[in-house]
Amino acid sequence: MNKMEWWKRGVVYQIYPRSFQDSNGDGVGDLRGICERLEYLSWLGVDAIWISPIYPSPMADFGYDVADYCGIDPIFGTMEDFDRMLQGAHANGLKVILDFVPNHTSNQHRWFCESRSSRTNSKRDWYIWHDPKSDGSQPNNWISYFGGSAWTLDENTQQFYLHSFLREQPDLNWRNPQVRHAMYDAMRFWLDRGVDGFRVDVIWLMIKDQNLRDNPVNPNYQPNQAEIHRLLQLHSADQPEVHDVIAELRRVLDDYDDRVLIGEIYLPLERLVAYYGKGLSGAHLPFNFQLIYTSWNARKISNVIEEYERALPAGGWPNWVLGNHDQPRIAARVGKAQGRVAAMLLLTLRGTPTIYYGDEIGLAKLDIPLEQMRDPWGLSEPGLGLSRDPERTPMQWDRSCNAGFTVGTPWLPLSRDHQICNVVALREDQSSILTLYRRLIALRREYPALASGSYFPVTADEDVLVYMRCHAQGGLLVALNLGDEERVVSLPAGIARAQICLSTHLDVQAVVADIRLRPNEGLIALPIPGRTSQCAVLRRG
Ligand code: GLC
């Protein structure tokens, strides 16, 4: 097991830096704040942190509009703060993964300022410019992910530029070799400083159809959906050439020891797994968001797990995600009680889990009124529930004013339950969700079956999901009750009894002859007596 790469055996924890810990009272989290909380992260037991963008940015999309790939935005601190944070993280045994945003820059990036200055500027081709159609309209029908046309006319040069997101986020032209080299240099800048890898933003969008063909209409579009779904993203995303670019990104990383490349990809399974690349030359971990989109039904989840396991290319390492800064929080989606079951699912499946900050304390949904809304997507398409603010509210550390997040005014409101739902209170409480997360992470370290064992489905119906993680050094059984009624499940054939190692209720540790699941309960159990036999029995069965 020691030979397994850290990004296979470890647990990743996503920090949305604006909302993690403020150190200077401006209401926005920062790098010194992260430094103050490294002890917490190492206590929790995670292995790596992924930090959403901290580069200089006008913050039109809160850092996903980068104005300089090799700097730190003053709101987050200085380069010295960054180096200190990186050193501190490493000293605490934590790897650091940065967000890399290659598809687009800020419109304030000097490359774009040059590019837009004239049609003949040497950086003109660094972005995607096109003449209007003869009637003056946009070059094609593409839609921005945040609504409206993906094209904006530049008055000065009378051409349109493409932006898959806000007009303040012009798309780079990755067909241009100079762009590629400039971006690879930016990656090396951070790798040389000691960063352990990148999570690459919207990696599947990096290359567009050379001929900029219109996207076809989506026949299933519903008016309550975001406008982007009006069209099928046939020509604006997931182009075959993107895999060559990703292989190049990967080669940049491979010149260094032990770094990881993670890709953000929202695509159906069969397309997603192509992002491992030919001969695994692509992303080490193409983010797997299947659990986010599958309804909370044990049978459906079981099917998704099996389909994913089947679709993985030989040698491709799986990964699982339950939430991030773009998706409703898991506790908001399935409720607080099931939030615990979800934690057990995430941390017992085969593959690298990514925990979203705050999920470990059960942060749930906060309704943020329109007048306080900050998310540009929520603001550009109001009334559709698209705002991502609810999943970006500040971390809750203690009972003090603003939950210890800031002594100033937090940039987004805190959830109302912060008097009880905070790290200090939950750390002391031996039955809290935070204690559960910590125990689950510790179990992954303790049992090779959880870190690297194979996945073996046992049974699934609407509410109950049972599977085993099999390993030569001993397997483990996981049984999850996604419903609110008690259920009794027999042990799989060949297993007479089992020792419960962990309940999501954090109470029982008995030896049992069948699995009795209370409402909303998940259990991890060690089959007895045989340490190895039970998986062999299951396989034969
Ligand atoms: C990714 C990010 C999201 C951002 C978008 C544009 O999807 O996760 O937060 O708005 O890219 O960069």
XYZ file of C-alpha atoms and ligand atoms in Angstrom:
553
model
C 0.000 0.000 0.000
C 2.925 2.313 0.644
C 3.644 2.197 -3.029
C 0.315 3.807 -3.869
C 0.600 7.422 -4.968
C -0.634 9.915 -2.370
C -3.467 11.084 -4.619
C -4.774 7.531 -4.801
C -4.652 6.679 -1.133
C -5.446 10.168 0.192
C -8.499 12.314 0.860
C -8.746 15.714 -0.840
C -10.380 18.670 0.937
C -11.572 21.641 -1.103
C -11.095 25.101 0.351
C -13.044 27.994 -1.131
C -10.579 30.585 0.133
C -12.964 33.562 0.312
C -15.026 31.638 2.838
C -12.582 29.611 4.910
C -10.888 31.933 7.392
C -10.362 35.683 7.342
C -7.248 36.925 9.152
C -7.430 40.688 8.566
C -11.040 41.626 9.204
C -12.005 42.517 5.628
C -14.729 39.859 5.624
C -13.020 37.701 2.990
C -10.939 34.611 3.772
C -7.236 34.654 2.966
C -3.988 32.678 2.956
C -2.991 33.579 6.505
C -6.418 32.367 7.507
C -5.755 29.015 5.834
C -2.418 28.869 7.716
C -4.263 29.325 11.007
C -6.456 26.328 10.188
C -3.827 23.840 9.048
C -3.799 22.248 12.488
C -7.548 21.612 12.114
C -7.087 19.994 8.718
C -4.354 17.745 9.970
C -6.513 16.823 12.997
C -9.338 15.972 10.600
C -6.916 13.695 8.799
C -7.207 14.832 5.184
C -4.183 14.394 2.942
C -4.438 17.269 0.493
C -6.110 20.630 0.110
C -7.338 22.006 -3.179
C -7.640 25.774 -3.010
C -9.960 27.581 -5.433
C -8.201 30.455 -7.308
C -6.079 32.907 -5.330
C -4.523 34.740 -8.284
C -4.904 38.479 -8.965
C -8.421 38.970 -10.243
C -11.079 41.665 -10.599
C -13.334 39.004 -8.983
C -16.110 39.210 -11.574
C -16.379 35.424 -11.036
C -14.643 35.448 -7.638
C -11.199 34.490 -8.873
C -12.157 32.345 -11.862
C -11.316 35.445 -13.909
C -7.535 35.447 -13.624
C -5.599 38.643 -14.395
C -2.143 37.181 -13.698
C -1.372 33.475 -13.483
C 1.791 33.997 -11.465
C 0.683 36.212 -8.617
C -1.508 36.360 -5.521
C -4.483 38.670 -5.243
C -3.942 41.178 -2.386
C -7.300 40.173 -0.954
C -5.765 36.756 -0.240
C -2.331 38.082 0.816
C 1.135 38.087 -0.698
C 3.478 35.607 -2.312
C 5.270 35.345 1.057
C 1.954 34.380 2.646
C 1.522 31.767 -0.044
C 4.984 30.303 0.500
C 4.381 30.229 4.245
C 1.049 28.496 3.743
C 2.634 25.941 1.396
C 5.451 25.229 3.834
C 3.017 25.014 6.732
C 0.803 22.617 4.810
C 3.733 20.397 3.921
C 4.960 20.478 7.519
C 1.502 19.217 8.521
C 1.668 16.422 5.975
C -0.773 18.105 3.605
C -0.319 18.338 -0.146
C -1.444 21.524 -1.861
C -3.383 21.498 -5.131
C -4.013 24.813 -6.871
C -6.881 25.660 -9.150
C -5.659 26.329 -12.679
C -7.978 28.231 -15.016
C -6.746 27.755 -18.578
C -9.925 28.155 -20.626
C -10.268 31.883 -20.081
C -8.549 34.860 -18.500
C -9.954 38.028 -17.023
C -10.619 40.790 -19.532
C -8.130 42.741 -17.355
C -5.309 40.285 -18.089
C -2.557 42.107 -19.989
C -2.754 39.456 -22.721
C -6.354 40.387 -23.407
C -5.669 44.117 -23.160
C -3.029 43.664 -25.845
C -5.166 41.305 -27.892
C -8.110 43.682 -28.047
C -5.954 46.742 -28.810
C -5.919 46.102 -32.565
C -6.612 43.435 -35.139
C -2.906 43.216 -35.904
C -1.603 42.986 -32.355
C 0.762 40.030 -31.870
C -1.577 38.593 -29.214
C -4.741 39.011 -31.298
C -4.855 35.289 -32.005
C -4.392 34.421 -28.312
C -8.162 34.788 -27.938
C -11.043 33.719 -30.169
C -12.004 36.679 -32.336
C -14.436 36.592 -35.225
C -16.100 38.973 -37.634
C -19.819 39.601 -37.243
C -22.116 37.898 -39.732
C -23.104 40.048 -42.710
C -26.160 41.292 -40.776
C -23.903 42.365 -37.899
C -24.945 39.547 -35.598
C -22.837 37.099 -33.535
C -20.617 34.625 -35.413
C -22.690 31.667 -34.189
C -25.455 30.703 -31.762
C -23.300 29.677 -28.806
C -24.551 30.529 -25.334
C -22.541 31.540 -22.280
C -22.759 29.170 -19.296
C -24.020 32.148 -17.326
C -26.735 32.957 -19.901
C -26.891 35.200 -22.969
C -24.706 35.039 -26.049
C -21.170 33.696 -25.680
C -19.979 36.531 -27.947
C -19.358 40.187 -27.171
C -18.616 42.814 -29.800
C -15.482 44.844 -29.276
C -16.485 48.333 -30.475
C -12.946 49.395 -31.180
C -11.976 46.608 -33.570
C -15.497 45.610 -34.669
C -14.994 41.910 -34.038
C -16.641 39.631 -31.538
C -14.676 37.708 -28.903
C -15.821 34.427 -27.418
C -16.505 33.977 -23.706
C -17.912 30.681 -22.470
C -18.722 32.421 -19.170
C -18.966 36.156 -18.368
C -17.984 38.776 -20.923
C -15.252 39.605 -18.378
C -13.831 36.093 -19.002
C -12.641 35.921 -22.631
C -11.721 32.412 -23.825
C -8.086 31.775 -24.708
C -7.315 30.223 -28.074
C -5.639 26.950 -27.185
C -5.010 26.226 -30.863
C -2.306 28.882 -30.671
C 1.054 27.341 -29.616
C 2.191 30.559 -27.914
C -0.798 30.409 -25.598
C 0.069 26.850 -24.697
C 3.652 27.691 -23.900
C 2.750 30.729 -21.825
C 0.329 28.635 -19.804
C 2.799 25.787 -19.340
C 5.287 28.329 -18.007
C 2.671 29.488 -15.506
C 2.207 25.894 -14.352
C 5.963 25.487 -13.936
C 6.074 28.670 -11.893
C 3.902 26.994 -9.240
C 5.359 23.514 -9.589
C 8.829 24.975 -9.018
C 7.532 26.600 -5.821
C 6.493 23.161 -4.599
C 2.788 22.952 -5.432
C 1.643 19.320 -5.606
C -0.755 19.544 -8.498
C -3.629 21.302 -10.193
C -7.349 21.041 -10.412
C -7.954 22.268 -13.946
C -11.036 24.403 -14.412
C -13.521 23.421 -17.189
C -10.901 21.246 -18.855
C -13.447 19.811 -21.312
C -14.111 23.246 -22.798
C -10.535 24.158 -23.668
C -10.789 23.501 -27.411
C -13.692 24.555 -29.622
C -14.737 23.480 -33.090
C -12.277 24.963 -35.561
C -15.131 26.127 -37.798
C -17.246 27.475 -34.932
C -20.335 25.641 -36.172
C -23.707 26.384 -34.583
C -24.737 24.126 -31.728
C -27.931 22.103 -32.278
C -31.078 22.876 -30.324
C -31.745 20.682 -27.282
C -35.200 19.145 -27.842
C -35.535 18.416 -24.111
C -34.891 21.930 -22.885
C -37.238 23.120 -20.137
C -37.733 26.842 -19.541
C -36.929 26.448 -15.825
C -33.406 25.334 -16.743
C -30.385 27.563 -17.159
C -30.243 29.029 -20.653
C -27.059 27.128 -21.557
C -29.193 23.968 -21.798
C -31.190 25.458 -24.684
C -28.503 24.088 -27.009
C -26.522 20.858 -27.012
C -22.859 21.736 -26.537
C -21.805 19.704 -29.548
C -19.261 22.068 -31.069
C -18.303 24.259 -28.122
C -17.129 21.512 -25.762
C -15.495 18.080 -25.561
C -13.711 18.294 -28.915
C -11.395 15.414 -29.853
C -8.336 17.699 -29.964
C -8.718 18.562 -26.276
C -7.050 15.288 -25.346
C -3.795 16.305 -27.034
C -3.769 19.503 -24.994
C -4.417 17.620 -21.767
C -1.609 15.181 -22.578
C 0.655 18.226 -22.893
C -0.489 19.596 -19.523
C 0.241 16.199 -18.105
C 3.739 16.139 -19.595
C 4.470 19.444 -17.869
C 3.570 17.823 -14.548
C 5.379 14.599 -15.301
C 8.681 16.474 -15.387
C 8.219 16.785 -11.619
C 7.942 14.048 -9.000
C 4.642 12.921 -7.639
C 2.244 15.673 -8.814
C -1.411 15.278 -9.664
C -3.619 16.533 -12.487
C -7.326 16.706 -11.727
C -9.823 17.816 -14.357
C -13.218 19.429 -13.881
C -15.514 17.669 -16.332
C -19.286 17.681 -16.502
C -20.003 15.008 -19.102
C -21.857 11.708 -19.286
C -19.865 8.735 -18.047
C -18.747 7.368 -21.405
C -17.334 10.770 -22.388
C -15.896 11.454 -18.946
C -13.658 8.401 -18.849
C -11.995 9.466 -22.119
C -10.305 12.177 -20.015
C -7.959 9.602 -18.514
C -6.413 9.863 -21.971
C -4.925 7.281 -24.307
C -2.724 4.967 -22.252
C -3.620 7.088 -19.193
C -1.824 10.110 -20.645
C -4.566 12.523 -19.557
C -5.865 13.644 -16.184
C -4.949 11.406 -13.235
C -8.391 12.129 -11.831
C -11.132 13.353 -14.133
C -13.556 14.554 -11.463
C -16.473 12.174 -11.180
C -19.656 14.103 -10.365
C -22.068 11.173 -10.820
C -23.158 11.222 -7.174
C -24.143 14.870 -7.479
C -26.535 14.141 -10.316
C -27.991 10.843 -9.192
C -31.169 10.981 -7.162
C -30.812 9.822 -3.574
C -32.016 6.317 -4.229
C -29.924 3.328 -3.246
C -30.637 1.311 -6.387
C -29.773 4.210 -8.669
C -26.594 4.957 -6.758
C -25.629 1.307 -6.890
C -26.128 1.310 -10.671
C -24.034 4.432 -11.037
C -21.191 2.930 -9.013
C -21.212 -0.231 -11.082
C -21.430 1.636 -14.382
C -18.532 3.835 -13.346
C -16.441 0.883 -12.210
C -17.129 -0.823 -15.545
C -16.383 2.262 -17.626
C -12.983 3.011 -16.064
C -10.077 2.312 -18.392
C -7.543 -0.303 -17.283
C -5.410 1.266 -14.570
C -7.600 4.386 -14.331
C -8.032 5.349 -10.696
C -11.594 6.250 -9.612
C -12.650 9.295 -7.614
C -15.850 10.577 -6.029
C -17.240 14.034 -5.307
C -20.382 14.954 -3.364
C -20.214 18.709 -3.556
C -18.199 21.728 -4.538
C -18.454 25.511 -4.792
C -20.787 25.212 -7.814
C -23.286 22.676 -6.450
C -25.940 22.714 -3.733
C -24.511 21.353 -0.487
C -25.124 17.672 0.167
C -26.926 18.395 3.449
C -29.186 20.822 1.578
C -29.937 18.175 -1.015
C -30.519 15.092 1.123
C -31.073 16.548 4.600
C -28.875 16.562 7.692
C -29.542 12.944 8.708
C -28.666 11.606 5.274
C -25.649 13.920 5.176
C -24.010 11.398 7.514
C -24.901 8.459 5.302
C -23.534 10.410 2.347
C -20.252 10.916 4.218
C -19.980 7.171 4.767
C -20.704 6.530 1.101
C -18.135 9.071 -0.095
C -15.426 7.767 2.205
C -15.973 4.056 1.625
C -16.218 3.914 -2.149
C -13.211 2.848 -4.170
C -11.244 5.879 -5.273
C -10.091 9.270 -4.105
C -12.790 11.207 -2.265
C -13.007 15.006 -2.336
C -14.649 16.654 0.666
C -16.051 20.157 0.247
C -15.205 22.455 3.164
C -18.074 22.731 5.632
C -19.722 19.459 4.633
C -17.885 17.895 7.567
C -19.814 20.130 9.963
C -23.065 19.565 8.099
C -23.377 23.057 6.637
C -26.727 23.119 4.927
C -28.678 25.554 2.823
C -28.932 29.227 3.534
C -31.450 31.177 1.488
C -29.760 34.378 0.440
C -32.134 37.134 -0.695
C -31.598 38.726 -4.103
C -30.352 41.981 -2.571
C -27.496 40.108 -0.868
C -26.737 37.832 -3.807
C -23.142 37.958 -5.023
C -22.858 35.133 -7.541
C -22.768 36.465 -11.108
C -24.672 33.431 -12.410
C -27.477 33.874 -9.889
C -27.628 37.548 -10.808
C -27.601 37.039 -14.574
C -30.406 34.466 -14.568
C -32.480 35.339 -11.509
C -35.477 33.296 -10.398
C -34.118 29.901 -11.480
C -32.334 29.057 -8.230
C -28.944 29.072 -9.943
C -27.040 31.191 -7.442
C -24.020 29.417 -5.996
C -23.890 31.657 -2.922
C -25.669 29.127 -0.654
C -22.772 26.676 -0.961
C -20.165 29.389 -0.456
C -21.157 30.763 2.957
C -18.367 31.154 5.533
C -16.933 28.243 7.472
C -18.200 28.110 11.049
C -15.400 27.725 13.551
C -16.772 28.639 16.979
C -19.618 30.282 18.890
C -18.242 33.807 18.652
C -19.640 36.563 16.515
C -19.480 35.522 12.840
C -18.504 32.044 14.012
C -14.823 32.983 14.200
C -14.692 33.413 10.428
C -14.046 37.157 10.545
C -14.066 40.074 12.939
C -15.397 42.192 10.074
C -18.530 41.843 7.993
C -18.550 38.493 6.188
C -18.786 38.784 2.404
C -21.717 36.348 2.477
C -24.032 35.816 5.442
C -23.415 32.948 7.838
C -25.824 30.155 8.275
C -28.155 30.845 11.227
C -27.247 27.675 13.107
C -23.646 28.678 13.723
C -24.081 28.750 17.500
C -24.377 24.969 17.465
C -22.989 24.039 14.077
C -19.347 24.987 14.431
C -16.003 23.215 14.639
C -15.355 23.852 18.343
C -18.734 22.533 19.443
C -18.708 19.553 17.107
C -15.107 18.626 17.886
C -16.079 18.135 21.515
C -19.199 16.181 20.666
C -18.365 12.493 20.274
C -21.564 11.893 18.294
C -21.255 14.796 15.842
C -20.983 14.645 12.075
C -17.496 16.111 12.401
C -16.445 13.222 14.634
C -17.963 10.868 12.063
C -15.945 12.406 9.215
C -12.771 12.123 11.271
C -13.463 8.487 12.162
C -14.217 7.632 8.536
C -11.001 9.241 7.347
C -9.062 7.378 10.055
C -10.687 4.075 9.034
C -9.556 4.618 5.437
C -6.028 4.799 6.731
C -6.446 1.842 9.044
C -8.014 -0.615 6.589
C -6.291 -1.328 3.272
C -9.693 -2.566 2.059
C -11.015 0.995 2.176
C -7.955 2.604 0.654
C -7.389 0.166 -2.151
C -9.710 -2.841 -1.959
C -11.904 -3.761 -4.886
C -15.587 -2.840 -4.926
C -18.074 -5.661 -4.711
C -21.819 -4.959 -4.850
C -23.896 -7.082 -2.464
C -27.447 -5.820 -2.672
C -29.466 -2.688 -3.367
C -33.125 -1.723 -3.276
C -34.792 1.688 -3.111
C -33.415 2.531 0.331
C -30.654 0.116 1.194
C -27.256 -0.194 -0.397
C -24.813 -2.890 0.685
C -21.375 -3.470 -0.758
C -18.022 -4.891 0.195
C -14.547 -3.605 -0.196
C -12.378 -6.653 -0.710
C -8.681 -6.906 0.021
C -6.192 -9.673 0.614
C -5.624 -8.322 4.117
C -9.338 -8.478 4.940
C -12.544 -7.090 3.524
C -15.142 -4.724 4.944
C -18.878 -4.613 4.519
C -20.681 -1.286 4.109
C -24.454 -1.073 4.579
C -26.289 2.205 4.083
C -29.899 3.012 4.854
C -30.986 5.924 2.683
C -34.484 5.776 4.077
C -36.112 6.690 7.362
C -37.395 3.242 8.312
C -35.520 0.495 10.093
C -34.240 -2.283 7.829
C -32.700 -5.648 8.503
C -30.367 -7.140 5.918
C -28.866 -10.602 6.076
C -25.148 -10.941 5.880
C -23.909 -12.133 2.486
C -23.604 -15.897 2.042
C -20.374 -17.166 3.511
C -20.305 -14.596 6.300
C -21.734 -15.842 9.587
C -21.126 -12.853 11.786
C -19.708 -9.368 11.562
C -18.131 -6.908 13.923
C -19.565 -3.415 13.525
C -16.617 -1.019 13.352
C -18.525 2.187 12.781
C -22.116 3.388 12.719
C -23.027 6.831 11.383
C -24.757 7.205 14.780
C -21.352 6.634 16.411
C -22.686 4.314 19.098
C -22.819 0.534 18.451
C -19.756 -1.641 18.095
C -21.337 -5.059 18.469
C -20.845 -8.452 16.870
C -23.960 -9.238 14.828
C -25.446 -12.095 12.829
C -27.422 -9.795 10.569
C -27.274 -6.139 9.753
C -29.896 -4.086 11.551
C -29.983 -0.591 10.116
C -31.834 2.090 12.016
C -33.463 4.910 10.031
C -30.809 7.013 8.257
C -28.007 4.775 9.449
C -24.892 3.556 7.748
C -22.651 0.805 9.100
C -19.176 -0.471 8.368
C -18.620 -4.037 9.518
C -15.749 -6.453 9.605
C -16.793 -9.983 8.602
C -15.707 -12.700 11.025
C -14.054 -15.077 11.354
C -12.104 -15.412 8.063
C -10.014 -12.420 7.116
C -9.759 -13.213 3.451
C -12.311 -15.897 2.784
C -15.457 -13.786 2.539
C -14.515 -11.969 -0.652
C -13.513 -15.237 -2.286
C -16.884 -16.652 -1.266
C -18.674 -13.647 -2.723
C -16.770 -13.828 -5.955
C -17.609 -17.509 -6.349
C -21.239 -16.786 -5.550
C -15.784 26.309 -13.199
C -15.730 26.801 -11.781
C -16.807 27.819 -11.589
C -16.532 28.971 -12.519
C -16.437 28.492 -13.962
C -15.819 29.530 -14.839
O -16.929 25.605 -13.475
O -15.835 25.726 -10.909
O -16.886 28.269 -10.269
O -17.558 29.929 -12.425
O -15.592 27.374 -14.075
O -14.456 29.656 -14.557
